PDB file of C-alpha atoms in Angstrom:
ATOM      1  CA  MET A   1       0.000   0.000   0.000  1.00  0.00           C
ATOM      2  CA  THR A   2       1.307   3.435  -0.893  1.00  0.00           C
ATOM      3  CA  THR A   3       1.826   5.717   2.102  1.00  0.00           C
ATOM      4  CA  GLY A   4       3.173   8.765   0.273  1.00  0.00           C
ATOM      5  CA  TYR A   5       5.290  10.154  -2.547  1.00  0.00           C
ATOM      6  CA  ARG A   6       8.809  11.567  -2.899  1.00  0.00           C
ATOM      7  CA  GLU A   7      10.418  13.570  -5.668  1.00  0.00           C
ATOM      8  CA  GLY A   8      13.640  12.605  -7.396  1.00  0.00           C
ATOM      9  CA  SER A   9      16.070  14.522  -9.607  1.00  0.00           C
ATOM     10  CA  CYS A  10      18.243  13.077 -12.365  1.00  0.00           C
ATOM     11  CA  SER A  11      21.424  14.558 -13.757  1.00  0.00           C
ATOM     12  CA  GLY A  12      21.571  12.619 -17.016  1.00  0.00           C
ATOM     13  CA  PRO A  13      19.488  12.344 -20.139  1.00  0.00           C
ATOM     14  CA  SER A  14      15.852  11.392 -19.786  1.00  0.00           C
ATOM     15  CA  THR A  15      15.510   7.646 -20.234  1.00  0.00           C
ATOM     16  CA  ALA A  16      12.932   5.271 -18.860  1.00  0.00           C
ATOM     17  CA  ASP A  17      15.526   3.264 -16.912  1.00  0.00           C
ATOM     18  CA  GLY A  18      18.091   5.992 -16.160  1.00  0.00           C
ATOM     19  CA  PRO A  19      19.249   6.815 -12.625  1.00  0.00           C
ATOM     20  CA  CYS A  20      17.169   9.214 -10.594  1.00  0.00           C
ATOM     21  CA  PHE A  21      17.948  10.010  -6.981  1.00  0.00           C
ATOM     22  CA  ALA A  22      15.068  10.223  -4.522  1.00  0.00           C
ATOM     23  CA  ARG A  23      14.993  13.001  -1.956  1.00  0.00           C
ATOM     24  CA  VAL A  24      14.400  10.941   1.151  1.00  0.00           C
ATOM     25  CA  SER A  25      14.822  13.690   3.744  1.00  0.00           C
ATOM     26  CA  GLY A  26      11.873  15.771   4.771  1.00  0.00           C
ATOM     27  CA  PRO A  27       8.180  14.952   4.809  1.00  0.00           C
ATOM     28  CA  LEU A  28       6.403  12.893   2.183  1.00  0.00           C
ATOM     29  CA  LEU A  29       4.584  14.802  -0.543  1.00  0.00           C
ATOM     30  CA  THR A  30       0.864  15.152   0.039  1.00  0.00           C
ATOM     31  CA  GLY A  31      -1.940  16.618  -2.006  1.00  0.00           C
ATOM     32  CA  GLY A  32      -2.405  16.592  -5.755  1.00  0.00           C
ATOM     33  CA  SER A  33       0.379  18.946  -6.883  1.00  0.00           C
ATOM     34  CA  PHE A  34       4.098  19.627  -6.495  1.00  0.00           C
ATOM     35  CA  THR A  35       5.746  22.982  -7.248  1.00  0.00           C
ATOM     36  CA  PHE A  36       9.393  23.921  -7.693  1.00  0.00           C
ATOM     37  CA  HIS A  37      11.300  26.873  -9.181  1.00  0.00           C
ATOM     38  CA  GLN A  38      13.659  26.532 -12.109  1.00  0.00           C
ATOM     39  CA  ALA A  39      15.752  29.145 -13.886  1.00  0.00           C
ATOM     40  CA  ALA A  40      15.070  29.876 -17.555  1.00  0.00           C
ATOM     41  CA  GLY A  41      17.044  27.856 -20.072  1.00  0.00           C
ATOM     42  CA  ARG A  42      17.496  24.866 -17.760  1.00  0.00           C
ATOM     43  CA  THR A  43      16.507  21.219 -18.135  1.00  0.00           C
ATOM     44  CA  ARG A  44      15.571  19.032 -15.192  1.00  0.00           C
ATOM     45  CA  TYR A  45      14.827  15.332 -15.204  1.00  0.00           C
ATOM     46  CA  PHE A  46      12.196  14.475 -12.631  1.00  0.00           C
ATOM     47  CA  ARG A  47      10.776  11.232 -11.281  1.00  0.00           C
ATOM     48  CA  LEU A  48       8.002  10.709  -8.746  1.00  0.00           C
ATOM     49  CA  TYR A  49       8.349   7.811  -6.310  1.00  0.00           C
ATOM     50  CA  ALA A  50       5.576   6.009  -4.454  1.00  0.00           C
ATOM     51  CA  GLU A  51       6.680   4.846  -0.992  1.00  0.00           C
ATOM     52  CA  ASN A  52       5.090   2.004   0.959  1.00  0.00           C
ATOM     53  CA  ALA A  53       5.018   1.323   4.713  1.00  0.00           C
ATOM     54  CA  ALA A  54       8.333  -0.607   4.449  1.00  0.00           C
ATOM     55  CA  HIS A  55       9.945   2.505   2.827  1.00  0.00           C
ATOM     56  CA  GLN A  56      10.362   0.746  -0.524  1.00  0.00           C
ATOM     57  CA  LEU A  57      10.253   3.131  -3.488  1.00  0.00           C
ATOM     58  CA  THR A  58       8.728   2.556  -6.923  1.00  0.00           C
ATOM     59  CA  GLY A  59       9.557   5.244  -9.491  1.00  0.00           C
ATOM     60  CA  SER A  60       7.572   6.657 -12.361  1.00  0.00           C
ATOM     61  CA  ALA A  61       8.957   7.199 -15.821  1.00  0.00           C
ATOM     62  CA  ILE A  62      11.412  10.100 -15.970  1.00  0.00           C
ATOM     63  CA  LEU A  63       9.824  13.389 -17.006  1.00  0.00           C
ATOM     64  CA  THR A  64      11.937  15.963 -18.872  1.00  0.00           C
ATOM     65  CA  ILE A  65      11.145  19.544 -17.815  1.00  0.00           C
ATOM     66  CA  THR A  66      12.676  22.377 -19.871  1.00  0.00           C
ATOM     67  CA  THR A  67      12.204  26.115 -19.286  1.00  0.00           C
TER      68      THR A  67
END
């Protein structure tokens, strides 16, 4: 059972199986949205992780966000 969600950031190109590092400090994400600031002309690779009661993470596909 999913207990919450965590964001992850990737430094490499956006691939379905590429590395993406979860931010495990701080509270779990709640609600239906997540907001962050990014400078113009930057690319960020983002993955959302579902976390269960045993703190196991399952990641989404990597999303490429370009501003």
